[in-house]
């Protein structure tokens, strides 16, 4: 579920049972309403809380900021082949000129020349580069991708996703997001 990530929406970071986020990009977040429902259904453990509460006439509860699932969810081994994941694999950069603007995707071997729409033949490209290359082969256009297209692993996408943190990170989330960050003494 996608929600607007702002301090006012009070989302909860959702961790797997091993205390790793279900997803880094997009960051695995639940709305506070979905989080409260999961608490009452006994599907999650509350790890950290906001300083805000929800109240009814007979009940009060601080809103969770970090929860972990009680049951481990096996991560997918192969990421879905989507436009977004191609952009993430290519770090949101045109593979021909490095631009981050007006991204689309390009078939390295054009479909007109038998190229397929696969991980190994599609790269992120800005519209001007895509138009300039057109239906030409890389050598005909003298345009070669900076990185050879490849089928990424989930870990590849997670690592790239860490390069693009969300606009809002609550302080209680940081310990669970950056496993390789240096610990404070």
XYZ file of C-alpha atoms in Angstrom:
185
model
C 0.000 0.000 0.000
C 1.417 3.398 -0.958
C 0.848 6.338 1.330
C 2.062 9.905 1.415
C 5.182 9.906 3.538
C 5.149 12.916 5.792
C 5.538 13.415 9.525
C 1.807 14.232 9.730
C 0.715 10.866 8.306
C 2.586 8.924 11.050
C 3.340 5.794 9.000
C 4.959 2.748 10.580
C 8.078 1.120 9.199
C 7.269 -2.566 8.628
C 10.046 -5.061 9.311
C 10.064 -8.741 8.495
C 10.382 -11.164 11.406
C 14.182 -10.946 10.978
C 14.007 -7.167 11.619
C 14.871 -6.191 8.060
C 12.492 -3.961 6.073
C 10.193 -5.861 3.744
C 11.336 -3.429 1.058
C 13.806 -0.562 0.896
C 12.528 1.065 -2.251
C 9.775 1.789 -1.945
C 10.228 1.700 1.792
C 7.843 -0.756 3.473
C 5.436 1.539 5.292
C 1.892 1.118 6.560
C -0.562 3.840 7.433
C -1.181 4.236 11.152
C -4.688 2.800 10.638
C -3.375 -0.393 8.995
C -0.728 -0.685 11.700
C -3.306 -0.468 14.512
C -5.414 -3.120 12.761
C -2.363 -5.440 12.505
C -1.650 -4.908 16.230
C -5.208 -5.882 17.170
C -5.069 -8.912 14.878
C -1.834 -9.917 16.674
C 0.156 -10.018 13.412
C 2.955 -7.651 14.490
C 5.168 -6.756 17.425
C 5.530 -3.083 18.284
C 9.221 -2.120 18.261
C 9.027 1.682 18.606
C 6.293 4.256 19.070
C 5.521 7.872 18.217
C 4.688 10.414 20.886
C 1.127 10.483 19.540
C -1.815 8.398 20.716
C -5.190 7.311 19.423
C -8.017 7.258 21.911
C -11.534 5.991 22.265
C -13.795 6.378 25.319
C -12.351 3.205 26.867
C -8.948 2.812 25.239
C -5.751 4.728 24.495
C -2.713 3.563 22.540
C 0.481 5.223 21.366
C 0.920 4.963 17.604
C 3.601 2.474 16.517
C 6.463 3.901 14.432
C 8.228 0.547 13.863
C 6.614 -2.891 13.814
C 7.914 -6.351 12.983
C 5.854 -9.147 11.509
C 5.360 -12.161 13.772
C 5.578 -14.503 10.782
C 8.567 -14.383 8.455
C 7.712 -13.487 4.861
C 10.074 -15.074 2.342
C 11.417 -12.292 0.109
C 10.989 -12.744 -3.610
C 14.114 -14.038 -5.305
C 13.530 -12.414 -8.678
C 12.389 -8.814 -8.867
C 9.525 -8.011 -11.192
C 10.503 -6.664 -14.597
C 8.922 -3.213 -14.366
C 9.825 0.219 -15.672
C 10.430 1.398 -12.096
C 12.789 -1.503 -11.354
C 14.726 -0.852 -14.580
C 15.141 2.773 -13.472
C 16.184 1.627 -9.996
C 18.713 -0.869 -11.407
C 20.162 1.951 -13.532
C 20.109 4.380 -10.566
C 17.602 6.695 -12.249
C 20.209 7.800 -14.814
C 20.166 7.744 -18.595
C 22.645 5.044 -19.530
C 23.814 7.079 -22.531
C 24.373 10.592 -21.125
C 23.819 10.348 -17.349
C 20.812 12.696 -17.259
C 18.173 12.138 -14.569
C 15.478 14.090 -16.408
C 12.623 12.842 -18.570
C 13.519 9.150 -18.216
C 12.064 6.474 -20.422
C 13.548 3.135 -21.422
C 15.418 2.028 -24.503
C 15.897 -1.318 -26.189
C 19.681 -1.606 -26.678
C 19.026 -3.949 -29.598
C 15.897 -2.335 -31.074
C 12.784 -4.430 -31.501
C 13.000 -3.641 -35.227
C 16.260 -5.646 -35.202
C 14.829 -8.538 -33.160
C 15.591 -7.129 -29.706
C 13.356 -8.323 -26.899
C 11.866 -6.508 -23.944
C 13.977 -8.186 -21.257
C 16.267 -7.192 -18.399
C 19.257 -7.955 -20.620
C 18.149 -5.624 -23.444
C 16.441 -2.640 -21.782
C 18.129 0.376 -20.143
C 16.985 3.674 -18.675
C 17.357 6.472 -21.219
C 16.329 10.114 -21.328
C 13.891 11.053 -24.091
C 16.464 13.020 -26.133
C 18.907 10.074 -26.177
C 16.124 7.607 -26.912
C 14.974 9.731 -29.870
C 18.540 10.208 -31.121
C 19.237 6.459 -31.014
C 15.880 5.573 -32.551
C 15.846 2.108 -34.135
C 19.593 2.008 -34.676
C 21.961 -0.573 -33.252
C 24.422 0.825 -30.694
C 27.331 0.817 -33.153
C 25.231 2.531 -35.859
C 24.240 5.295 -33.457
C 27.660 5.343 -31.722
C 25.709 5.143 -28.450
C 26.644 2.500 -25.921
C 25.084 2.134 -22.458
C 27.375 3.030 -19.545
C 26.443 -0.291 -17.955
C 25.543 -3.448 -19.796
C 21.917 -4.297 -18.988
C 21.507 -7.270 -16.655
C 18.919 -9.101 -14.571
C 19.319 -7.600 -11.074
C 18.860 -9.467 -7.841
C 16.590 -8.192 -5.101
C 19.778 -7.284 -3.220
C 20.991 -5.176 -6.175
C 17.743 -3.209 -6.100
C 17.866 -2.857 -2.292
C 21.422 -1.536 -2.491
C 20.471 0.973 -5.173
C 17.332 1.948 -3.260
C 19.457 2.937 -0.276
C 21.037 5.616 -2.476
C 17.640 7.327 -2.730
C 16.259 7.724 0.796
C 12.642 8.800 1.201
C 11.823 12.445 1.829
C 10.960 11.629 5.426
C 12.714 9.240 7.798
C 11.579 9.120 11.397
C 14.467 8.852 13.872
C 13.113 5.522 15.184
C 13.526 3.955 11.707
C 17.211 4.652 11.109
C 18.566 1.708 13.126
C 16.593 -0.701 10.936
C 17.382 0.801 7.526
C 21.130 1.084 7.240
C 22.674 -2.149 8.476
C 26.104 -1.163 7.211
C 26.242 2.253 8.886
C 28.882 2.832 11.536
C 27.678 2.269 15.096
C 27.974 5.012 17.686
C 30.234 4.121 20.662
